[in-house]
PDB file of C-alpha atoms in Angstrom:
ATOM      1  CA  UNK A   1     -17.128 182.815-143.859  1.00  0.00           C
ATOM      2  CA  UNK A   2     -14.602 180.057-142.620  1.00  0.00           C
ATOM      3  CA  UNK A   3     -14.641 177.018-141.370  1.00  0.00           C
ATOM      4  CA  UNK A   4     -11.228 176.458-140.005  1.00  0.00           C
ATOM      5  CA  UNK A   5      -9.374 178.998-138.292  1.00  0.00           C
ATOM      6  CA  UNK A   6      -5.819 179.028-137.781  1.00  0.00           C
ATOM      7  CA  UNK A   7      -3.543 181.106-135.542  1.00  0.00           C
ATOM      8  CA  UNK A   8       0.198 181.496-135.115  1.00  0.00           C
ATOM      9  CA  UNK A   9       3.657 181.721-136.754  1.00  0.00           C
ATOM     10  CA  UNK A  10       3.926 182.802-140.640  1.00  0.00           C
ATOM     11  CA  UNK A  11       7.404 182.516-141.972  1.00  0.00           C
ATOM     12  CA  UNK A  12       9.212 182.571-144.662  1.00  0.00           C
ATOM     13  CA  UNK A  13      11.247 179.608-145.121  1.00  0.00           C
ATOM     14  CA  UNK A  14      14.807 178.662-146.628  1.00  0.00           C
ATOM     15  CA  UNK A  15      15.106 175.133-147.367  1.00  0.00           C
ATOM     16  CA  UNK A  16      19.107 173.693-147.915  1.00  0.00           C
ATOM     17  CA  UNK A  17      19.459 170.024-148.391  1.00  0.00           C
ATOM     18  CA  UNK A  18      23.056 168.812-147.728  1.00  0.00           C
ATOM     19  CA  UNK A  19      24.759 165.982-148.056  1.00  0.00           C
ATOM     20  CA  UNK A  20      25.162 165.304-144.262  1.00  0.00           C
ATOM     21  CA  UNK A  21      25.319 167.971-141.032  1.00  0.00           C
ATOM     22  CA  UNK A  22      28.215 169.925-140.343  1.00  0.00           C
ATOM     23  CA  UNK A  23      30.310 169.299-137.980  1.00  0.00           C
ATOM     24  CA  UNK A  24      31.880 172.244-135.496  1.00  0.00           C
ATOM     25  CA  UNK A  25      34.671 173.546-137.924  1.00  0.00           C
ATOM     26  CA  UNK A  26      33.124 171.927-141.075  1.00  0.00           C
ATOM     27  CA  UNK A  27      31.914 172.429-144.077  1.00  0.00           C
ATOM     28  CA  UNK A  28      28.967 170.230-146.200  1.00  0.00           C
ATOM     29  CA  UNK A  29      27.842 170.613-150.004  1.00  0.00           C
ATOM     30  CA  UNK A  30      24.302 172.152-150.600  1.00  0.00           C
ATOM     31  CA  UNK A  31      22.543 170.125-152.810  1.00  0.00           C
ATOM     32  CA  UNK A  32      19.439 172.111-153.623  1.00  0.00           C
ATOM     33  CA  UNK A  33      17.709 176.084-152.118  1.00  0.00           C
ATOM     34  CA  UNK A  34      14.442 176.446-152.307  1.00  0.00           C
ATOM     35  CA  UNK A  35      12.034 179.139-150.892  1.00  0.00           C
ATOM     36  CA  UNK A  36       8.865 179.397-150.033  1.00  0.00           C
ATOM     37  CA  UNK A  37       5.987 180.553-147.364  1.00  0.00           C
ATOM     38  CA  UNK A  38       6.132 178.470-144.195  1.00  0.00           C
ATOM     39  CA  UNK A  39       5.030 178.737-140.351  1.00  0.00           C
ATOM     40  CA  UNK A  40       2.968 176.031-138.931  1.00  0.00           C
ATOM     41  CA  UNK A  41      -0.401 177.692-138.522  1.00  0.00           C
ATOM     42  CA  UNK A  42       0.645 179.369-142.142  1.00  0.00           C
ATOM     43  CA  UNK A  43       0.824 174.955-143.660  1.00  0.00           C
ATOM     44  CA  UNK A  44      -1.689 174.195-141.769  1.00  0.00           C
ATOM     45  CA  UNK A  45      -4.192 176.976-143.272  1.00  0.00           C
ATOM     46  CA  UNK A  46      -2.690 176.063-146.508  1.00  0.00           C
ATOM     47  CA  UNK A  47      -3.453 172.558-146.177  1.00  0.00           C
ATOM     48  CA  UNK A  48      -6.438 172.852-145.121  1.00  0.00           C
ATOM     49  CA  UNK A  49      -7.335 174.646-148.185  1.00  0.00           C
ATOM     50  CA  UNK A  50      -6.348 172.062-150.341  1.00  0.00           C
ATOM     51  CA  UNK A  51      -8.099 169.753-148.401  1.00  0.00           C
ATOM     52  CA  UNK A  52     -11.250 171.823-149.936  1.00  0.00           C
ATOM     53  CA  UNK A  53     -11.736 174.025-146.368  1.00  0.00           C
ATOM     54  CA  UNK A  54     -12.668 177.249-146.153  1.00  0.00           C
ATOM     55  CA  UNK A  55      -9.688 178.453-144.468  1.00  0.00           C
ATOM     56  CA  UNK A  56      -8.498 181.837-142.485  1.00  0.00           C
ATOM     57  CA  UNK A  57      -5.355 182.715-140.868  1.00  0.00           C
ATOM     58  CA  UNK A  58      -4.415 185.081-137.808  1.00  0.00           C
ATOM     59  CA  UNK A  59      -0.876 185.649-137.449  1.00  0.00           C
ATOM     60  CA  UNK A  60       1.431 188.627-138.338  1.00  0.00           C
ATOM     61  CA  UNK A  61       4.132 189.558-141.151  1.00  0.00           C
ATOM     62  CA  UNK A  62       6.712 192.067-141.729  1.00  0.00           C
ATOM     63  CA  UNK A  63       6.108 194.861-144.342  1.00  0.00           C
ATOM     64  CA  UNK A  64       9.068 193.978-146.459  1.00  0.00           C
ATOM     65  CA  UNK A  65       9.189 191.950-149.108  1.00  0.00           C
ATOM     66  CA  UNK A  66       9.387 188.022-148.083  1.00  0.00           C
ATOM     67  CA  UNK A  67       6.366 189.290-145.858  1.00  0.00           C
ATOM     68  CA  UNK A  68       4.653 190.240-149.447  1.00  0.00           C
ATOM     69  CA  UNK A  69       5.785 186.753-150.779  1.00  0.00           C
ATOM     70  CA  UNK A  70       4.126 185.108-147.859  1.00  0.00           C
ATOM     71  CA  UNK A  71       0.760 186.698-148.294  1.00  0.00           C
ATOM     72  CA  UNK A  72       0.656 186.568-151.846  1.00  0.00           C
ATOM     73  CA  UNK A  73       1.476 182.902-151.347  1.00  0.00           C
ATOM     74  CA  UNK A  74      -1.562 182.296-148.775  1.00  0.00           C
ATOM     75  CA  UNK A  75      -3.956 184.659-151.051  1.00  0.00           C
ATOM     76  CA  UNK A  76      -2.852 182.190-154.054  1.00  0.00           C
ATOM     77  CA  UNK A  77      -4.065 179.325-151.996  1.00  0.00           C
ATOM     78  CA  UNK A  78      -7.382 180.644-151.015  1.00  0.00           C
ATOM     79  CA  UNK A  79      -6.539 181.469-147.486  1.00  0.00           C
ATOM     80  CA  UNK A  80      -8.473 184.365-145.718  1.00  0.00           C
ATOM     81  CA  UNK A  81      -5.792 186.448-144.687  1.00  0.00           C
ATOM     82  CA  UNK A  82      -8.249 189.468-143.570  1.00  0.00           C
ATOM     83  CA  UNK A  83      -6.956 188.327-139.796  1.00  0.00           C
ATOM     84  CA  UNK A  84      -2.813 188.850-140.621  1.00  0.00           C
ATOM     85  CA  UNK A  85      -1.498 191.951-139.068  1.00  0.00           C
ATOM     86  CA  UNK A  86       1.303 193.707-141.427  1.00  0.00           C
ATOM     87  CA  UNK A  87       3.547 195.319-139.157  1.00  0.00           C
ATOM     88  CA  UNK A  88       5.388 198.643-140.852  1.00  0.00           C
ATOM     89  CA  UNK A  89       9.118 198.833-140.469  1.00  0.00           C
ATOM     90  CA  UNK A  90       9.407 195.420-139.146  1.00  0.00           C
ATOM     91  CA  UNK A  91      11.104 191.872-140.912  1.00  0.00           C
ATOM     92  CA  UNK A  92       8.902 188.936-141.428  1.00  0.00           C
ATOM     93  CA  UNK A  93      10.215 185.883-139.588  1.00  0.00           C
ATOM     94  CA  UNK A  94      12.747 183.587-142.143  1.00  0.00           C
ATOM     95  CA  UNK A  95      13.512 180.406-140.660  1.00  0.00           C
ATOM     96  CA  UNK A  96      16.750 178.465-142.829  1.00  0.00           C
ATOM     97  CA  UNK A  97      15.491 174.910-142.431  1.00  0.00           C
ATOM     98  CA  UNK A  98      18.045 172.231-143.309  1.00  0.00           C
ATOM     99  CA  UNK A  99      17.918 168.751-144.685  1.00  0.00           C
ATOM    100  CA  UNK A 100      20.340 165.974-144.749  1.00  0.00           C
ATOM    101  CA  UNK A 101      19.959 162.798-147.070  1.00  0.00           C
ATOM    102  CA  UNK A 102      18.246 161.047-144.095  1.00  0.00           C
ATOM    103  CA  UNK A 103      15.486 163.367-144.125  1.00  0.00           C
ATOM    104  CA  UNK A 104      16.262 164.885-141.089  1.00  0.00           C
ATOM    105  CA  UNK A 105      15.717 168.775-140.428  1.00  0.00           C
ATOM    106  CA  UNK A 106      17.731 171.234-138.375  1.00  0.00           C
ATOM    107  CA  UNK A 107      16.266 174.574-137.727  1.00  0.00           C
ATOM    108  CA  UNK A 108      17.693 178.362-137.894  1.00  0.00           C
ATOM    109  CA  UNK A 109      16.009 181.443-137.638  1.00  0.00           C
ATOM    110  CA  UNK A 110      14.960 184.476-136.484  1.00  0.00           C
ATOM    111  CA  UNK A 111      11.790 185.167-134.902  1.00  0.00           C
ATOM    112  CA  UNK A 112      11.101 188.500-136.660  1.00  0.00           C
ATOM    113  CA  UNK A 113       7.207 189.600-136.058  1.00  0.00           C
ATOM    114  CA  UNK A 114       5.167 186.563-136.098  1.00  0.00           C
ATOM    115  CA  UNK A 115       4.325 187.051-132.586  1.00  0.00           C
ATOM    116  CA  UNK A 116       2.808 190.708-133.262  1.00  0.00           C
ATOM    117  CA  UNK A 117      -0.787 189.556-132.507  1.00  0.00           C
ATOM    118  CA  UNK A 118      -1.721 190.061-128.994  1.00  0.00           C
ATOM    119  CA  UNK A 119      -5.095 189.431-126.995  1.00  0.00           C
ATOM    120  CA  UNK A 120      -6.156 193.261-127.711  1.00  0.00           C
ATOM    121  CA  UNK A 121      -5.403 192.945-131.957  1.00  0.00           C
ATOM    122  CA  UNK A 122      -8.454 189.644-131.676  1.00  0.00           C
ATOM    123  CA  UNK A 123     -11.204 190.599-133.539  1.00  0.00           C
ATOM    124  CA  UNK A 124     -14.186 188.570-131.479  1.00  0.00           C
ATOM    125  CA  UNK A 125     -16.599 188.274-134.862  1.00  0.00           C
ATOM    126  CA  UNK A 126     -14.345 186.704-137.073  1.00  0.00           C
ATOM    127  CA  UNK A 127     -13.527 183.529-134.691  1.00  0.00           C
ATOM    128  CA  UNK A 128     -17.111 183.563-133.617  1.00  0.00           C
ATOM    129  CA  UNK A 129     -17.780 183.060-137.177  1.00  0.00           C
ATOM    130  CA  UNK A 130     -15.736 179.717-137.478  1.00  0.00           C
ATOM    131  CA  UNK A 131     -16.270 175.975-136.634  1.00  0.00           C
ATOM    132  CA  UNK A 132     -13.148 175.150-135.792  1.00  0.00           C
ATOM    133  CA  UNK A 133     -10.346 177.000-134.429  1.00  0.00           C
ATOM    134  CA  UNK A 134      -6.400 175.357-134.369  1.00  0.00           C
ATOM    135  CA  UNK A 135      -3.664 177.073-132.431  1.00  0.00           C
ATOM    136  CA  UNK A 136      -0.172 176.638-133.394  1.00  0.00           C
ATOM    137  CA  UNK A 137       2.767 177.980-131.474  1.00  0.00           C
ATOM    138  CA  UNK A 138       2.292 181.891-130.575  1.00  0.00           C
ATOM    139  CA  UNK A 139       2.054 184.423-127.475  1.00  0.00           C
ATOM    140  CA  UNK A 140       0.354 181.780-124.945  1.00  0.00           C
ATOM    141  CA  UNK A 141      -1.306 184.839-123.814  1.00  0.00           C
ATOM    142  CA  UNK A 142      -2.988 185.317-127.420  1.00  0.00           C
ATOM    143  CA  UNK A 143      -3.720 181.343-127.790  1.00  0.00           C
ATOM    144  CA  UNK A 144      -5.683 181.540-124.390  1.00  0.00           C
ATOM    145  CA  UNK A 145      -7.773 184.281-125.482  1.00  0.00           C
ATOM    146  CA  UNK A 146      -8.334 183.007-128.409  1.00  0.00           C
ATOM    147  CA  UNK A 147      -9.352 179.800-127.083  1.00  0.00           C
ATOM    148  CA  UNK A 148     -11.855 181.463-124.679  1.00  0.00           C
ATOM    149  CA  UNK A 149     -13.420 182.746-127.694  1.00  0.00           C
ATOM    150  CA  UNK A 150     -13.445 180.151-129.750  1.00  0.00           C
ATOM    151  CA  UNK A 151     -15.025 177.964-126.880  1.00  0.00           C
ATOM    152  CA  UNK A 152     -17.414 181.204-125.947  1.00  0.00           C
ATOM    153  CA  UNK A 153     -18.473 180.915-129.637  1.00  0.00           C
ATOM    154  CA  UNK A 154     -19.095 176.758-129.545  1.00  0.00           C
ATOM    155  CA  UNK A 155     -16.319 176.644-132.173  1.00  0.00           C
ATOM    156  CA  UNK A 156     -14.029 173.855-131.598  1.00  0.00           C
ATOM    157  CA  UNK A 157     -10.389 173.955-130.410  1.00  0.00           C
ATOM    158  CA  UNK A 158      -7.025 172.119-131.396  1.00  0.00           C
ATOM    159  CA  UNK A 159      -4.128 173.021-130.234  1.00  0.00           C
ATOM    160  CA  UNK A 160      -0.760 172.064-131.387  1.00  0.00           C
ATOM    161  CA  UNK A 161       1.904 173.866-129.126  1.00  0.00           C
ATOM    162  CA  UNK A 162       5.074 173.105-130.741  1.00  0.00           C
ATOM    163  CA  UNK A 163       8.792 172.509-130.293  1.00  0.00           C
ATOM    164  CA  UNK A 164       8.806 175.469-127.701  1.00  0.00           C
ATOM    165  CA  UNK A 165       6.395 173.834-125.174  1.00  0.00           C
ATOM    166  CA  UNK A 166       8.738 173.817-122.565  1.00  0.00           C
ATOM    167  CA  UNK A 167       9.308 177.524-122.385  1.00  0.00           C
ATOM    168  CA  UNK A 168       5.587 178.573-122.477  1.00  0.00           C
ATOM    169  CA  UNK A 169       2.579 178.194-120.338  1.00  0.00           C
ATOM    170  CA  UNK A 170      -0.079 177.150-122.453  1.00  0.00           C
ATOM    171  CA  UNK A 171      -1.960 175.958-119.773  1.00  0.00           C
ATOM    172  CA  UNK A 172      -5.115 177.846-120.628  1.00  0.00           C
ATOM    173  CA  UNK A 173      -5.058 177.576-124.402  1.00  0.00           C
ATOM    174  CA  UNK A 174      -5.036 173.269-123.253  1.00  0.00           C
ATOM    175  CA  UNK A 175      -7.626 174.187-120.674  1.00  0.00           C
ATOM    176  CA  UNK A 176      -9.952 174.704-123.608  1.00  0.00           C
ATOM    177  CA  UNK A 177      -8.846 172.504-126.329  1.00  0.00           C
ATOM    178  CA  UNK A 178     -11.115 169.848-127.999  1.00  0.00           C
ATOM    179  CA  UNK A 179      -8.197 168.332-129.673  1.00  0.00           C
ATOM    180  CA  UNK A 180      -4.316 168.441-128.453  1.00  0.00           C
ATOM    181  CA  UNK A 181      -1.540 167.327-130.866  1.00  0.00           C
ATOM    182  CA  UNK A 182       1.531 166.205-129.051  1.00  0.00           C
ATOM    183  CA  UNK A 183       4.774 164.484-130.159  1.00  0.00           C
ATOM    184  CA  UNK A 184       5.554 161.509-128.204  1.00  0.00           C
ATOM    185  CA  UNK A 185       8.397 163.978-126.369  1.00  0.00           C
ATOM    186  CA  UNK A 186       6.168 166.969-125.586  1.00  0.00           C
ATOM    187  CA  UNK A 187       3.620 164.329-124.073  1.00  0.00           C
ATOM    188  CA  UNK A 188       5.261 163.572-121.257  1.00  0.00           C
ATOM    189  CA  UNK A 189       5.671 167.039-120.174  1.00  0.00           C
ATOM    190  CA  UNK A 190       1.556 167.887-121.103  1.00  0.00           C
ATOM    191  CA  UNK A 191       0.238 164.974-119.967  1.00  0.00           C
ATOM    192  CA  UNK A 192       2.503 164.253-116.848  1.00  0.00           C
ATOM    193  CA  UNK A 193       1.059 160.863-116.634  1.00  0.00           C
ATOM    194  CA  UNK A 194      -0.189 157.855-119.360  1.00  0.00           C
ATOM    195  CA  UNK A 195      -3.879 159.200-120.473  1.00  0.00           C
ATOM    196  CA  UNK A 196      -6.568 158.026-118.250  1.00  0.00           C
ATOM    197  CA  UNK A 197      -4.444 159.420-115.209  1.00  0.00           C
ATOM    198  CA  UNK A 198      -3.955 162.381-117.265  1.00  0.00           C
ATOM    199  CA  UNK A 199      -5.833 166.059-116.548  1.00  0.00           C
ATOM    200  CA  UNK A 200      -6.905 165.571-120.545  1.00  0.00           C
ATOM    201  CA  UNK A 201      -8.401 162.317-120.233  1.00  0.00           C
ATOM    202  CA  UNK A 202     -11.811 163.920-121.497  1.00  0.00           C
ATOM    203  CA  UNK A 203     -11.033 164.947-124.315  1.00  0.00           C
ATOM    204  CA  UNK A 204      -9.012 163.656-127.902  1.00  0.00           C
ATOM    205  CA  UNK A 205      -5.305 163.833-127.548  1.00  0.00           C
ATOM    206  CA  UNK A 206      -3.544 163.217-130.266  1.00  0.00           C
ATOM    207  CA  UNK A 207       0.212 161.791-130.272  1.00  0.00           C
ATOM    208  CA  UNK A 208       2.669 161.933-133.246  1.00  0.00           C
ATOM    209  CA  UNK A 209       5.094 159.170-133.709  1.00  0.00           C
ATOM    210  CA  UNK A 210       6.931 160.399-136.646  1.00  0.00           C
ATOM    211  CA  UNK A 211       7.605 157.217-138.891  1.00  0.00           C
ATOM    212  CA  UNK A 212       6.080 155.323-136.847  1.00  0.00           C
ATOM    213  CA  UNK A 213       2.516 156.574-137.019  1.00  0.00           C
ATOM    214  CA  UNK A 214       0.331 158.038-134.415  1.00  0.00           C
ATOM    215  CA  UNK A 215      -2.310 157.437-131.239  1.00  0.00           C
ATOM    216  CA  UNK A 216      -5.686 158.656-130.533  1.00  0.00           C
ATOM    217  CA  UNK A 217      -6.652 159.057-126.766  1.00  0.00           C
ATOM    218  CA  UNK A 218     -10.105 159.877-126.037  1.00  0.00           C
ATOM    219  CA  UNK A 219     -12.763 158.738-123.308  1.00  0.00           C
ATOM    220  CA  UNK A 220     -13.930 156.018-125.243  1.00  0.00           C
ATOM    221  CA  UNK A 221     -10.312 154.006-125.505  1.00  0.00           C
ATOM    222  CA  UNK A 222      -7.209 154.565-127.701  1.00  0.00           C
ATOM    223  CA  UNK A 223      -6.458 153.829-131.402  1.00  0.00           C
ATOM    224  CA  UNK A 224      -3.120 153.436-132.544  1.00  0.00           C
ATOM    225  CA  UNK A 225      -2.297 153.422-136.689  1.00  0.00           C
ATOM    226  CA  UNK A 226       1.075 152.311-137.425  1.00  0.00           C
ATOM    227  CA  UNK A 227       1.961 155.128-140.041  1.00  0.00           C
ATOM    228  CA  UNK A 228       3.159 153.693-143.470  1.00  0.00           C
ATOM    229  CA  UNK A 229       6.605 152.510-144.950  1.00  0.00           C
ATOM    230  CA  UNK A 230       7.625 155.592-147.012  1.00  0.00           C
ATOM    231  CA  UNK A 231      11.319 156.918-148.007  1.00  0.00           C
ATOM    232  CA  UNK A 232      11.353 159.973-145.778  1.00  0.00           C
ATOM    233  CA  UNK A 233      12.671 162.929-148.279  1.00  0.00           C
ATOM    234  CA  UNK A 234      11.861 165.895-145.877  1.00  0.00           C
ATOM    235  CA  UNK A 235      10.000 165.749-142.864  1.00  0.00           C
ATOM    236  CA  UNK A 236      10.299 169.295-142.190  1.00  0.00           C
ATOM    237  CA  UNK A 237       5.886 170.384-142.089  1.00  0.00           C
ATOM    238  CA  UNK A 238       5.048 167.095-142.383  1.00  0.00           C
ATOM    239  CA  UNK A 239       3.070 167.275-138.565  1.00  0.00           C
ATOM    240  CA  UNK A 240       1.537 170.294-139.701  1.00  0.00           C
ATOM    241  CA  UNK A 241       0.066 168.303-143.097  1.00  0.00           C
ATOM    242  CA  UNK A 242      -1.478 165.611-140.571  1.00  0.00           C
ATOM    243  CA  UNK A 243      -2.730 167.613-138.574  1.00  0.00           C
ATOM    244  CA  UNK A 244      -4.512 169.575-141.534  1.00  0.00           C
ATOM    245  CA  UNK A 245      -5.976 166.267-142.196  1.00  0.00           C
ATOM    246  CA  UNK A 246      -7.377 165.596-138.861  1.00  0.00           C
ATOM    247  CA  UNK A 247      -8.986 168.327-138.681  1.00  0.00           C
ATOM    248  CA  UNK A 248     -10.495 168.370-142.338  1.00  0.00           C
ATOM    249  CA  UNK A 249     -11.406 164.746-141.930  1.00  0.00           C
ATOM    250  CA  UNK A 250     -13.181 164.893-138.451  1.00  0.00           C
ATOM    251  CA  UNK A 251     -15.115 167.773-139.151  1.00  0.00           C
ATOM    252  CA  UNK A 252     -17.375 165.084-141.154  1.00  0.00           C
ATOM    253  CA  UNK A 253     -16.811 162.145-139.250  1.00  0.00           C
ATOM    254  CA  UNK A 254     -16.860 160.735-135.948  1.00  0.00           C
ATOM    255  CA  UNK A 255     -14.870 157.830-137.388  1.00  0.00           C
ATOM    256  CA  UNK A 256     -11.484 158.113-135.624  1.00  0.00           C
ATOM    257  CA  UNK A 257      -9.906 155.092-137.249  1.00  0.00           C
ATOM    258  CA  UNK A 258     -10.718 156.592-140.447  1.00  0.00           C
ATOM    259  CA  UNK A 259      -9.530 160.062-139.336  1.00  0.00           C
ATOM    260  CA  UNK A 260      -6.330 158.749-138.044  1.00  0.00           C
ATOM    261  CA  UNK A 261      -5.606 156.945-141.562  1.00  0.00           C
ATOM    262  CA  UNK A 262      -6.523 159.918-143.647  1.00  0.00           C
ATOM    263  CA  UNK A 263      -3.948 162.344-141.131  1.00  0.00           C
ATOM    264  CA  UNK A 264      -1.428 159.399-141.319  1.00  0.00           C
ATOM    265  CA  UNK A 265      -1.704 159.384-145.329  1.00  0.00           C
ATOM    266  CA  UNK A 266      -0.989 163.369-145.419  1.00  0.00           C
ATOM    267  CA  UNK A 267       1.928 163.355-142.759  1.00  0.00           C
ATOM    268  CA  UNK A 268       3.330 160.817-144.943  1.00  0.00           C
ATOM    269  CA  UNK A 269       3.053 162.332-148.277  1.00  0.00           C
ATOM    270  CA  UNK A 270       4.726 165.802-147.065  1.00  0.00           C
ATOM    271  CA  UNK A 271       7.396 163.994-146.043  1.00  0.00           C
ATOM    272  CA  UNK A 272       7.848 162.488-148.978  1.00  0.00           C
ATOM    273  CA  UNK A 273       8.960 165.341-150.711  1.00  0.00           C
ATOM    274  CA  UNK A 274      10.878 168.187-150.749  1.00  0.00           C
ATOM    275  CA  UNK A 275       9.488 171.508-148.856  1.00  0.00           C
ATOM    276  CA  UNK A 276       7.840 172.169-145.556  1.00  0.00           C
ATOM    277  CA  UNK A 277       4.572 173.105-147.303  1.00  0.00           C
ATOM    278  CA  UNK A 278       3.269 169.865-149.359  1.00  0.00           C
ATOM    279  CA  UNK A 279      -0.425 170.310-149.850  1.00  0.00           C
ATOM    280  CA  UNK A 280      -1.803 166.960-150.940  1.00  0.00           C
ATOM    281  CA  UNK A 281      -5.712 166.993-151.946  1.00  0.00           C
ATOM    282  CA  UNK A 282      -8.501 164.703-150.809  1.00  0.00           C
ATOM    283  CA  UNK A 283      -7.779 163.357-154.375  1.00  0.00           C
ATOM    284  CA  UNK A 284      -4.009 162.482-154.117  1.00  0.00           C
ATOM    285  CA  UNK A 285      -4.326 161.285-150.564  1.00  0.00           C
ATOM    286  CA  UNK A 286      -7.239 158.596-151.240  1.00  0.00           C
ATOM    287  CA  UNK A 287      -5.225 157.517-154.028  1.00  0.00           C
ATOM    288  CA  UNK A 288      -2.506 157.155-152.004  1.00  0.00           C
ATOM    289  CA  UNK A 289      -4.491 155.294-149.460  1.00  0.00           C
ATOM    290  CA  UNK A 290      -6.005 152.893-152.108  1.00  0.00           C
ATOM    291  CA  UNK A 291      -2.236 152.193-153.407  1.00  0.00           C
ATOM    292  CA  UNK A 292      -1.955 151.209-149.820  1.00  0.00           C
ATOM    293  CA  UNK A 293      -4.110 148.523-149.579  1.00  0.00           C
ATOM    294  CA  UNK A 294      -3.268 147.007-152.795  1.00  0.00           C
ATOM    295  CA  UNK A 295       0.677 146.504-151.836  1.00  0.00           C
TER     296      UNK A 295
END
């Protein structure tokens, strides 16, 4: 049985770090190719897991072999991937993610079959068998449904929509949600107006800064942590680390400073290293909190 549920995108990533971004006509030295499983609601199950969570996954992979690498990957980190459609004939998604010496990611790819799960492939008893349920960027119709069952099932519901927010009515998928996670840009579509005006004022919204930190909105006030000083490496997953520790952290406390600094501590950390799937544990991240306080 789970605890956390996760739904949506499982790649296979492609990670090139180069020396700066090309220009039209250009050409830039790779520095370093690596490979490895990616997706958000793939980190964020992964995570999770580290985090000491039961963890499952719902999404859907090829039949060819990077889709074989990405579930042998997830089965190696003791993610249930009972819930991950295989579909035959078909490529797995490969996203080519890269990196300049800033830190900063550009994004190509392919969406290949990580959209295969529709409302009709939802198999009711395994999300009625989890406490929590996050939704990561997917067929809004699919996220919807499986927010109405989640809710249906008193499970709670986080939803992080993604960089394609603009293109896709998630409406009902929000209309459910316990928890939203929003970068600063995608807020201002979502919320439309600053929080208490907001249609989401009664519940936790949760905004990413980036470097600078992140905000917690929720009926009883906001609470802003500044983030920490770090030397970005890649910051490619790094929003899908944080919120991995959100949710692991909150499902045993109602302390939302705390909560906040624990989700800060992972964003940080995966983006303080090479690779869009950095899975501190509970170990390395209250270390890294304690080293914290003592600077």
């Amino acid at each position: 049985m789970v605890t956390v549920l996760t739904a949506g995108h499982i790649n296979w990533d492609v990670t090139l770090r180069v020396d700066q971004f090309p220009e039209p006509d250009g050409e830039v030295a790779i520095r370093s190719r690596q490979q490895s499983g990616g997706g958000s609601a793939a980190n964020v199950a992964v995570a999770c897991s580290a985090l000491e969570v039961d963890t499952g996954l719902i999404g859907s992979v090829g039949d060819d072999d990077t889709g074989l690498l990405a579930r042998r990957e997830l089965e190696d980190a003791a993610v249930d991937i009972d819930g991950v459609r295989i579909v035959e004939d078909a490529e797995t998604a490969v996203k080519y993610i890269v990196v300049d010496d800033a830190g900063e990611v550009a994004l190509l790819g392919n969406d290949g079959v990580n959209e295969a799960v529709g409302p009709e492939d939802l198999n009711p008893e395994r999300i009625d068998a989890a406490d929590h349920v996050h939704l990561t960027s997917q067929r809004p119709d699919t996220a919807g449904r499986l927010a109405q069952l989640a809710s249906e099932s008193d499970a709670t519901v986080s939803v992080d929509p993604g960089r394609r927010l603009a293109e896709r009515d998630y409406s009902t998928a929000l209309e459910h949600a316990d928890i939203i996670f929003l970068t600063d840009r995608e807020a201002e579509s979502v919320l439309e107006s600053s929080y208490p005006a907001s249609t989401y004022n009664d519940r936790l919204v949760v905004i990413k800064y980036g470097g600078d930190g992140a905000e917690i909105h929720s009926p009883g006030g906001s609470i802003r942590h500044p983030g920490f000083d770090i030397d970005p490496v890649d910051t490619t997953g790094a929003g899908d680390a944080f919120a991995a520790g959100f949710i692991a952290t909150s499902l045993g406390t109602d302390d939302l400073e705390a909560v906040l600094e624990f989700a800060n501590a992972c964003g940080a950390l995966a983006a303080s290293a090479e690779g869009a799937r950095i899975t501190p544990t509970a170990a390395t991240v209250e270390a890294f909190l304690e080293e914290q306080t003592l600077e």
